[in-house]
Amino acid sequence: MALIVQKFGGTSVADTEKILAASRKAVRAHQEGNQVVVVVSAMGKNTDLLIKLAAEIGEHPPAREMDMLLSTGEQVSVALMAMAIDSLGEQAVSLTGAQIGIRTDSTHTKARIISISTERIQQLLDEGNIVIAAGFQGIDEDYNITTLGRGGSDTTAVALAAVLGANVCEIYTDVDGVYTTDPRKLAEARRVSQISCDEMLELASLGAGVMHSRSIEFAKKFSVPIHVRSSFTDLPGTMIVAEPESPNMAVGGAAITMNEARITVLGVPDVPGASFEIFSRIAEQNISVDMIVQNVGDEGHADISFTVPRDELQPTLDAVASASQSLGALDVTHDENVAKVSAVGLGMAQQTGVADRMFRGLSEAGINIQMITTSEIKISVLVSRPEAQTALRVIHEVFSLHQEPTDRPTFPATVSPEPRDPVDVVARLQGVGMEELTIDQITLDESQARVSIHNVPDAPGVAAKVFEDVAAAGIFVDMIVQSYGRDGLADLSFTVPKPTLQNSQQVADKLTSDFQCGPVTSSPDVCKLSVSGIGLRSHTGVAIRMFRSLAAADINIEMVNTSEVRVNVVVDGSKGLLALKCLQTAFEDVLR
Ligand code: ADP
Ligand code: ASP
Ligand code: MG
């Protein structure tokens, strides 16, 4: 007998009629011979209303009481859903997070799941019940109610699907699947029939609110197939599985994070440990940092820029102030009027000339790129907030995301016919929290060289021209970073395969005469160290651990990039093996 987890989001249970409609879907699946677990969110905008009520009482409500309050939203929906199913003549039992035994840590309002007991649910299912589980909530070891963070019901659903060994986790929502970008932000967005877990993970953390990003971490860790589909029709939606929609597309989706803030620490002494000093102070505040860019040291000093969510700007500035003082940095600047726009695609890891197309499109739209970072499967640019919407449209158009790929698979993609073995999941966890950081690989890549073009004009079209020329020379670029400009000038650094260094340098030299800028510097011998796993960005401590261990061994970091599944750093070529050993020791306890 197959087991299906169905999750209904807020709009899908916004009123009693919608609750009845949702319960009909559950009943139908049950009558078709499946065991069914339903996870529900709070009705409509109920969670927002509860937050508003708390705000009316005081500015800083105790986090524990906040969770006590927020969890009531889901408790209302599970009871109504169970009544609805009962009214349709089927047996149903509703359960809160605590009653299920969803154990979490004690980080109120953003708790992580440690373990889930399956006995009670399994027994109720075996007795013929449809089990209705409250999303978004759990209980800590002292029986305090916790919540998982906004949008967390997706995470409850996929986590339950993982531990129960469900065949599929169906996410019923107000859109009919995953789109190439948020259809509310761009009318041209296209529903995809299938998207890879890796792409969805990046998109979710870069602003695609359709899925809670931690739910995709579960899907990836425990191979849970997810089907995102409309609550209001019976049409198939989008499968989130291992493979992308098309193996040949460089870019599969785009996302926008409107509320970003940029911070730059100017004139940081370019010595090992500087990044560690800054980012460890921020991590202590549990703030996750993105787009870390350091310009390659100029006269012993570097500027370090990065972005944080806008509502975390003030605590970040406070943390940075103390770090910059102890480092003797010159100044700290910030900008709240920025947005991050990203293109994501598994295909870009194999193709040349992806970044330059994106940069050219932005330049033709007159958009200045303030910062660039890339990882294996994403390119993020920072632009001024008023230009972000146009930037998203441009990226969507440049990569023809509105067009269906001709080689897309026919729906449905792989849903395992047999229930997966939940025992395997439990065995793999063995005393480790379900959302615990998992590092599966630490690698050293000695095949690359670095090229930096200093003092390029911080104006539209420059990055486009640089990477067009590099691509035209047939050179495959791996990492790209563009620092935040100072006095109208920025630094552009990138890594290329060692044998193409001379060629790359010639291209760069020619560009400096075109742009009247320079100098060009390069390291013929750099090493890229990569720490890969799951939960790297949500566990703010990963980059810090890397910085700390490298600083302790007196190893300077030349470039950094981060993604959901990997953090890469570039260091001097002679330090590769030493750096690898340092990282292996630093992550010994989480390497699985
Ligand atoms: P639910 O309440 O069902 O959890 P959410 O509001 O959390 O629903 O998520 C659905 C919304 O996500 C959609 O209405 C859509 O505007 C937004 N969204 C953002 N990015 C995407 C995307 N790439 N594809 C589909 N929807 C997206
Ligand atoms: N009700 C919670 C929220 O609005 C959880 C969820 O809907 O996923 O964030
Ligand atoms: Mg949601």
XYZ file of C-alpha atoms and ligand atoms in Angstrom:
629
model
C 0.000 0.000 0.000
C 1.379 3.390 -0.961
C 1.693 6.262 1.505
C 1.089 9.825 0.412
C 1.721 13.017 2.361
C -0.465 15.915 1.215
C 0.260 19.447 2.419
C -2.238 22.300 2.118
C -0.944 25.864 2.491
C -2.756 28.848 4.013
C -4.731 29.944 0.940
C -5.785 26.355 0.312
C -7.530 26.197 3.706
C -8.534 29.870 3.904
C -12.233 29.143 4.602
C -14.429 26.185 5.440
C -15.366 25.608 1.821
C -11.682 25.318 0.880
C -11.098 23.025 3.859
C -13.880 20.784 2.538
C -12.368 20.851 -0.948
C -8.963 19.903 0.468
C -10.462 17.121 2.541
C -12.086 15.698 -0.596
C -8.629 15.329 -2.140
C -7.423 13.455 0.938
C -10.493 11.219 0.976
C -10.109 10.433 -2.721
C -6.462 9.441 -2.261
C -7.491 7.243 0.665
C -10.307 5.607 -1.298
C -7.828 4.874 -4.067
C -6.076 2.607 -1.606
C -3.341 4.834 -0.214
C -2.475 5.635 3.360
C -2.768 9.412 3.684
C -1.136 11.944 6.000
C -2.341 15.520 5.577
C -0.254 18.463 6.805
C -2.029 21.794 7.107
C -1.032 25.423 7.550
C -2.954 28.080 9.438
C -6.054 29.356 7.631
C -5.415 32.190 5.157
C -3.479 35.039 6.721
C -4.034 33.806 10.262
C -0.335 33.670 11.141
C 0.076 37.297 10.010
C -2.881 38.276 12.171
C -1.407 36.552 15.212
C 1.891 38.349 14.652
C 0.020 41.634 14.417
C -1.788 40.942 17.693
C 1.502 40.277 19.434
C 2.949 43.496 18.019
C 0.017 45.445 19.430
C 0.933 44.221 22.916
C 4.621 45.040 22.735
C 7.612 45.493 20.474
C 9.630 42.514 21.701
C 7.315 39.647 22.661
C 9.102 36.748 24.379
C 9.978 34.203 21.682
C 8.565 31.315 23.704
C 5.168 32.997 23.968
C 5.307 33.913 20.304
C 5.531 30.218 19.459
C 2.732 29.393 21.865
C 0.620 31.931 19.992
C 1.628 31.067 16.425
C 1.089 27.340 16.876
C -2.608 27.952 17.513
C -3.163 28.841 13.849
C -2.332 25.331 12.692
C -4.242 23.769 15.581
C -7.451 25.384 14.328
C -6.951 24.053 10.797
C -6.159 20.468 11.758
C -9.295 20.200 13.870
C -11.497 21.638 11.114
C -9.868 19.416 8.507
C -10.487 16.308 10.640
C -14.133 17.357 11.072
C -14.431 17.894 7.321
C -13.112 14.408 6.596
C -15.423 12.954 9.213
C -18.354 14.703 7.526
C -17.406 12.945 4.301
C -17.719 9.600 6.055
C -14.048 8.738 6.568
C -12.091 8.366 9.783
C -9.608 11.115 10.603
C -7.500 12.068 13.617
C -5.824 15.449 14.044
C -2.513 15.793 15.869
C -0.407 18.761 16.982
C 3.355 18.714 16.538
C 3.761 17.725 20.177
C 1.265 14.867 19.859
C 3.108 13.491 16.858
C 6.421 13.795 18.643
C 8.176 16.298 16.383
C 11.152 17.087 18.588
C 13.024 20.293 17.828
C 15.786 22.356 19.357
C 14.799 25.355 21.475
C 15.448 28.153 18.972
C 11.996 29.655 19.247
C 10.475 30.981 16.001
C 13.140 29.236 13.911
C 13.517 25.833 15.518
C 15.159 22.913 13.741
C 13.731 19.405 13.760
C 15.795 16.902 15.726
C 13.609 13.811 15.445
C 10.109 12.624 14.634
C 8.474 9.578 16.140
C 6.437 7.577 13.683
C 4.752 4.989 15.920
C 1.594 6.911 16.708
C 1.028 8.063 13.112
C 1.765 4.611 11.725
C -0.653 2.966 14.131
C -3.426 5.442 13.302
C -2.818 4.885 9.596
C -2.904 1.120 10.007
C -6.236 1.473 11.806
C -7.634 3.122 8.676
C -7.424 6.771 9.695
C -6.402 9.726 7.628
C -3.921 11.506 9.905
C -4.045 15.304 9.967
C -0.800 16.814 11.215
C -0.300 20.432 12.231
C 2.445 21.984 10.136
C 5.155 24.393 11.252
C 5.369 23.290 14.891
C 7.150 20.981 17.271
C 8.174 20.630 20.863
C 11.543 20.965 22.577
C 12.939 18.692 25.247
C 11.273 20.743 27.979
C 7.864 20.413 26.274
C 7.886 24.033 25.104
C 6.040 24.538 21.840
C 8.319 25.698 19.035
C 7.758 26.821 15.436
C 9.979 26.235 12.436
C 9.998 29.687 10.807
C 7.608 31.285 8.310
C 6.553 28.886 5.597
C 7.672 25.969 7.778
C 4.701 23.678 7.068
C 6.455 22.559 3.873
C 9.310 21.384 6.068
C 6.952 19.481 8.374
C 5.398 17.772 5.343
C 8.629 16.699 3.678
C 10.167 15.646 7.010
C 7.126 13.456 7.730
C 7.306 12.021 4.219
C 10.968 11.194 4.862
C 10.518 9.400 8.171
C 7.376 7.565 7.059
C 8.984 6.487 3.792
C 6.158 8.077 1.778
C 6.051 7.496 -1.978
C 5.488 11.174 -2.643
C 4.945 14.439 -0.807
C 2.259 16.508 -2.540
C 2.400 20.248 -1.858
C -0.999 21.768 -2.667
C -0.813 25.535 -3.027
C -2.257 28.574 -4.790
C -0.092 28.156 -7.905
C -0.197 25.131 -10.151
C 3.467 24.271 -9.794
C 6.953 25.699 -9.690
C 7.551 28.448 -12.226
C 10.745 29.687 -13.831
C 10.304 32.681 -11.542
C 7.583 33.981 -9.242
C 4.537 34.285 -11.548
C 3.275 37.164 -9.422
C 6.407 39.124 -10.217
C 6.678 38.240 -13.890
C 3.761 37.394 -16.148
C 6.056 35.608 -18.627
C 7.045 33.019 -15.999
C 6.436 29.454 -17.172
C 5.448 26.424 -15.132
C 8.055 23.720 -15.359
C 7.097 20.066 -15.338
C 10.160 19.080 -13.370
C 12.988 20.794 -11.497
C 16.032 19.379 -9.774
C 16.334 19.448 -6.024
C 19.603 21.369 -6.252
C 18.063 24.102 -8.385
C 14.975 24.308 -6.175
C 17.145 24.551 -3.085
C 19.064 27.519 -4.491
C 15.932 29.189 -5.852
C 14.096 28.769 -2.549
C 16.915 30.322 -0.584
C 17.282 33.117 -3.154
C 13.676 34.217 -2.874
C 11.365 31.690 -4.568
C 8.821 31.530 -1.730
C 6.887 28.624 -3.200
C 8.840 26.156 -1.038
C 10.470 26.565 2.371
C 14.123 25.941 1.581
C 14.651 23.615 4.533
C 11.976 21.302 3.122
C 14.138 20.835 0.041
C 17.108 19.972 2.231
C 15.020 17.084 3.566
C 13.966 16.083 0.084
C 17.591 15.966 -0.988
C 18.917 14.246 2.109
C 16.227 11.547 2.124
C 15.321 11.392 -1.607
C 11.688 12.373 -1.137
C 9.967 13.132 -4.464
C 7.869 16.302 -4.168
C 4.904 17.172 -6.348
C 3.944 20.872 -6.185
C 0.417 21.356 -7.537
C -2.722 23.438 -7.372
C -5.278 23.002 -4.612
C -7.948 24.143 -6.978
C -7.537 21.720 -9.900
C -6.569 18.101 -10.433
C -3.930 18.848 -13.022
C -0.383 17.635 -12.556
C 2.041 20.316 -11.384
C 5.814 20.184 -10.959
C 7.943 17.301 -9.733
C 10.986 18.223 -7.639
C 13.327 15.304 -8.214
C 17.005 14.622 -8.820
C 17.127 15.601 -12.520
C 16.522 19.048 -14.039
C 13.784 19.809 -16.575
C 16.272 19.667 -19.411
C 19.873 18.500 -19.335
C 20.844 21.103 -21.917
C 19.509 24.281 -20.418
C 22.141 26.460 -18.757
C 19.583 28.204 -16.581
C 16.421 26.674 -15.158
C 15.036 29.505 -13.050
C 15.533 33.006 -11.698
C 14.784 34.568 -8.339
C 14.790 37.921 -6.676
C 15.379 38.914 -3.069
C 14.056 42.422 -2.742
C 14.973 43.131 0.816
C 18.731 42.980 0.929
C 21.253 45.351 2.462
C 24.897 45.698 1.447
C 27.655 46.324 3.946
C 31.278 47.120 3.076
C 34.137 47.162 5.541
C 36.788 49.401 3.980
C 40.529 49.132 4.435
C 40.686 45.834 6.288
C 44.298 44.749 6.849
C 44.774 41.935 4.302
C 45.951 39.329 6.780
C 44.767 35.845 7.645
C 41.924 35.971 10.129
C 40.349 39.264 9.046
C 37.296 37.624 7.458
C 36.979 35.326 10.424
C 36.941 38.274 12.804
C 34.133 39.984 10.902
C 31.926 37.022 10.082
C 32.216 35.282 13.419
C 30.840 38.391 15.131
C 27.888 38.357 12.736
C 27.314 34.615 13.108
C 27.104 35.026 16.865
C 23.901 36.944 16.130
C 22.589 34.036 14.000
C 22.444 36.233 10.908
C 23.140 34.574 7.577
C 25.380 36.428 5.221
C 25.423 36.134 1.448
C 27.470 37.501 -1.481
C 30.749 37.740 0.399
C 33.226 39.585 -1.808
C 36.672 40.694 -0.959
C 38.676 42.734 -3.425
C 42.139 41.356 -3.883
C 44.385 43.204 -1.416
C 45.708 46.594 -2.486
C 48.735 47.850 -0.522
C 48.059 45.406 2.256
C 44.409 46.414 2.631
C 41.207 44.925 1.272
C 37.551 45.914 1.224
C 35.140 43.205 2.316
C 31.518 43.481 1.184
C 28.550 41.217 1.773
C 24.785 41.243 1.960
C 22.342 40.418 4.732
C 18.531 40.492 4.875
C 17.498 44.121 5.240
C 15.700 43.566 8.532
C 18.957 42.291 10.006
C 20.952 45.363 8.953
C 21.132 47.040 12.355
C 22.299 44.031 14.372
C 24.810 43.307 11.589
C 26.167 46.854 11.696
C 26.524 46.587 15.470
C 28.444 43.340 15.135
C 30.636 44.716 12.350
C 31.435 47.899 14.283
C 33.202 45.998 17.015
C 35.045 43.761 14.539
C 36.199 46.644 12.355
C 37.464 48.508 15.383
C 39.531 45.612 16.584
C 40.898 45.068 13.065
C 41.716 48.734 12.560
C 39.609 48.957 9.384
C 39.111 52.406 7.878
C 35.351 52.671 7.624
C 32.060 50.775 7.233
C 29.496 51.762 4.603
C 26.093 50.293 3.840
C 23.214 50.560 1.403
C 19.658 49.490 2.163
C 18.380 50.226 -1.290
C 19.599 47.086 -3.039
C 18.168 43.796 -4.261
C 19.737 40.498 -5.271
C 18.753 38.906 -8.549
C 19.972 35.405 -9.380
C 19.965 32.906 -12.205
C 20.122 29.227 -11.230
C 20.800 26.201 -13.404
C 22.537 22.852 -13.137
C 23.578 23.238 -16.778
C 25.781 26.270 -16.170
C 28.377 24.097 -14.467
C 29.226 22.597 -17.887
C 28.784 25.491 -20.278
C 30.895 28.494 -21.182
C 29.434 31.895 -21.891
C 26.539 31.850 -19.438
C 27.536 34.730 -17.168
C 28.419 37.063 -20.029
C 24.961 36.664 -21.577
C 23.381 37.664 -18.302
C 25.730 40.627 -17.847
C 25.185 41.772 -21.453
C 21.411 41.704 -21.014
C 21.635 43.787 -17.851
C 23.973 46.246 -19.491
C 21.690 46.700 -22.485
C 18.918 47.536 -20.044
C 21.227 50.177 -18.539
C 21.448 48.363 -15.201
C 24.629 48.737 -13.210
C 25.817 45.590 -11.455
C 27.058 46.560 -8.015
C 28.455 43.183 -7.032
C 28.729 39.719 -8.572
C 29.132 36.324 -6.975
C 28.761 32.929 -8.539
C 28.732 29.329 -7.473
C 28.679 26.177 -9.576
C 24.975 26.521 -10.305
C 24.073 30.160 -9.705
C 25.025 33.683 -10.632
C 23.883 36.437 -8.288
C 24.116 40.146 -8.954
C 23.387 43.017 -6.631
C 21.520 45.912 -8.214
C 19.699 48.973 -6.918
C 16.238 47.992 -5.700
C 14.270 50.102 -8.230
C 16.053 48.237 -11.031
C 15.539 44.743 -9.655
C 12.243 43.998 -11.363
C 13.675 44.940 -14.758
C 16.764 42.875 -14.014
C 14.591 39.839 -13.333
C 12.706 40.337 -16.601
C 15.971 40.702 -18.515
C 17.445 37.517 -17.059
C 14.255 35.606 -17.802
C 14.368 36.812 -21.385
C 18.091 36.318 -21.968
C 17.836 32.645 -21.075
C 14.483 32.201 -22.887
C 12.956 30.819 -19.725
C 9.459 31.389 -21.107
C 10.146 28.770 -23.783
C 9.564 25.128 -23.072
C 12.740 23.134 -23.717
C 12.256 20.751 -26.609
C 13.874 17.866 -24.762
C 11.789 18.051 -21.609
C 10.646 14.734 -20.175
C 6.991 13.738 -20.287
C 5.170 14.031 -16.998
C 5.207 12.443 -14.500
C 8.842 12.131 -13.642
C 10.090 9.361 -11.443
C 7.928 8.636 -8.428
C 9.169 5.448 -6.839
C 6.504 2.745 -7.264
C 7.310 1.090 -3.948
C 7.335 2.840 -0.575
C 10.890 3.768 0.316
C 12.410 2.142 3.333
C 12.008 4.399 6.371
C 14.357 2.186 8.338
C 17.139 3.349 6.090
C 16.429 6.974 7.022
C 16.474 6.197 10.707
C 19.684 4.227 10.358
C 21.362 7.080 8.558
C 20.430 9.484 11.318
C 21.628 7.441 14.295
C 21.477 9.968 17.056
C 22.049 12.933 14.749
C 19.423 15.674 14.518
C 17.432 15.451 11.286
C 18.350 18.998 10.296
C 21.889 18.788 11.572
C 24.574 20.046 9.263
C 25.866 17.266 7.027
C 29.185 17.604 5.254
C 29.784 14.884 2.735
C 32.918 16.037 0.977
C 35.930 18.288 1.344
C 37.924 18.606 -1.856
C 41.023 20.302 -3.148
C 41.139 21.474 -6.755
C 44.623 22.408 -7.909
C 43.739 22.896 -11.544
C 42.941 26.597 -11.551
C 44.611 29.979 -11.782
C 43.265 33.389 -10.766
C 43.115 36.557 -12.844
C 42.121 39.936 -11.402
C 41.492 43.134 -13.290
C 41.786 46.044 -10.907
C 40.069 49.412 -11.072
C 37.576 48.588 -13.797
C 34.962 51.326 -14.251
C 31.935 50.561 -12.086
C 29.503 51.100 -14.969
C 26.981 49.091 -16.998
C 28.532 46.885 -19.654
C 31.968 46.322 -18.176
C 31.408 42.840 -16.756
C 29.584 41.905 -19.951
C 32.514 42.924 -22.141
C 35.078 41.186 -19.920
C 33.285 37.854 -19.880
C 32.277 38.028 -23.511
C 35.916 38.405 -24.489
C 36.951 35.609 -22.149
C 34.225 33.324 -23.525
C 35.112 34.271 -27.097
C 38.624 32.999 -26.393
C 37.040 29.653 -25.458
C 38.065 29.934 -21.813
C 35.894 28.277 -19.181
C 35.466 30.564 -16.179
C 34.677 28.985 -12.842
C 34.384 31.507 -9.999
C 33.582 35.152 -10.647
C 33.521 37.936 -8.095
C 33.123 41.636 -8.616
C 33.849 43.739 -5.583
C 31.684 46.632 -4.525
C 33.051 49.723 -6.279
C 35.040 52.406 -4.527
C 35.437 55.854 -6.102
C 33.698 54.503 -9.208
C 36.172 51.650 -9.640
C 35.761 47.968 -8.869
C 37.889 44.806 -9.030
C 36.858 41.818 -11.120
C 38.426 38.461 -10.298
C 37.855 35.081 -11.854
C 39.393 31.647 -11.952
C 40.274 29.713 -15.099
C 41.932 26.355 -15.843
C 45.724 26.668 -15.425
C 46.597 25.925 -19.082
C 44.459 28.879 -20.180
C 46.094 31.389 -17.845
C 48.380 32.971 -20.424
C 45.528 33.320 -22.860
C 43.269 34.744 -20.140
C 45.920 37.234 -19.163
C 46.240 38.425 -22.750
C 42.498 38.937 -22.925
C 42.606 40.819 -19.616
C 45.545 43.008 -20.745
C 43.687 43.953 -23.907
C 40.632 44.874 -21.811
C 42.667 47.164 -19.585
C 43.727 49.163 -22.591
C 40.118 49.299 -23.853
C 38.873 50.514 -20.483
C 41.985 52.503 -19.508
C 42.131 50.586 -16.285
C 44.337 48.102 -14.520
C 46.621 46.669 -13.441
C 45.982 43.002 -14.152
C 47.316 40.678 -11.504
C 47.221 36.936 -11.460
C 48.189 33.898 -9.458
C 49.345 31.112 -11.739
C 48.852 28.714 -8.950
C 45.800 28.845 -6.724
C 43.872 26.126 -4.957
C 40.151 25.904 -4.614
C 38.935 24.152 -1.509
C 35.325 23.105 -1.365
C 33.255 21.959 1.555
C 30.046 20.322 0.295
C 26.994 19.080 2.117
C 23.489 20.088 3.036
C 22.395 23.096 5.062
C 25.521 25.113 4.486
C 23.938 28.500 4.277
C 21.244 28.001 6.877
C 23.919 26.816 9.294
C 25.707 30.160 9.483
C 28.724 28.615 11.128
C 30.162 26.781 8.108
C 32.059 29.615 6.428
C 33.183 30.789 9.861
C 34.635 27.391 10.699
C 36.531 27.471 7.420
C 37.814 30.991 8.015
C 38.826 30.158 11.563
C 40.740 27.023 10.733
C 42.548 28.603 7.762
C 43.429 31.710 9.768
C 44.865 29.569 12.532
C 47.224 28.026 9.973
C 48.131 31.492 8.659
C 46.491 30.842 5.274
C 45.105 33.899 3.492
C 41.786 33.576 1.645
C 41.815 35.174 -1.806
C 38.238 34.493 -2.897
C 35.116 33.014 -1.316
C 31.748 31.884 -2.603
C 28.850 30.230 -0.923
C 25.792 28.312 -2.016
C 23.256 26.087 -0.313
C 25.338 23.003 -0.886
C 28.902 24.227 -1.061
C 31.354 26.815 0.249
C 34.446 27.405 -1.902
C 37.552 29.328 -0.949
C 40.566 30.119 -3.081
C 43.985 30.188 -1.418
C 47.591 30.350 -2.541
C 48.682 27.259 -4.490
C 51.490 26.351 -2.119
C 49.040 26.081 0.776
C 46.603 23.597 -0.787
C 47.444 20.425 1.110
C 47.832 22.215 4.397
C 44.476 23.927 3.897
C 42.826 20.612 3.055
C 44.149 19.061 6.271
C 42.937 22.053 8.292
C 39.433 21.765 6.872
C 39.300 18.012 7.346
C 40.107 18.538 11.013
C 37.718 21.459 11.370
C 34.778 19.436 10.037
C 35.726 16.066 11.496
C 32.652 15.930 13.708
C 30.120 16.573 10.913
C 31.753 14.710 8.029
C 29.514 11.755 7.152
P 1.288 28.298 0.665
O 0.487 29.162 1.576
O 0.470 27.309 -0.090
O 2.458 27.666 1.365
P 3.032 30.296 -0.482
O 2.463 31.667 -0.567
O 3.988 30.004 0.607
O 1.812 29.267 -0.466
O 3.721 29.904 -1.861
C 3.060 30.072 -3.075
C 3.483 31.374 -3.720
O 4.878 31.322 -4.022
C 2.863 31.652 -5.054
O 1.626 32.300 -4.915
C 3.895 32.503 -5.786
O 3.566 33.857 -5.813
C 5.148 32.338 -4.955
N 6.330 31.952 -5.747
C 7.568 32.500 -5.626
N 8.419 31.975 -6.499
C 7.732 31.035 -7.195
C 8.085 30.128 -8.235
N 9.328 30.069 -8.727
N 7.119 29.307 -8.704
C 5.862 29.338 -8.204
N 5.483 30.185 -7.231
C 6.383 31.035 -6.715
N 1.417 29.266 9.035
C 2.835 29.415 8.903
C 3.155 30.688 8.125
O 2.253 31.384 7.696
C 3.503 28.226 8.300
C 3.142 27.916 6.870
O 2.109 28.382 6.373
O 3.888 27.182 6.227
O 4.296 31.007 7.955
Mg 4.410 28.335 1.812
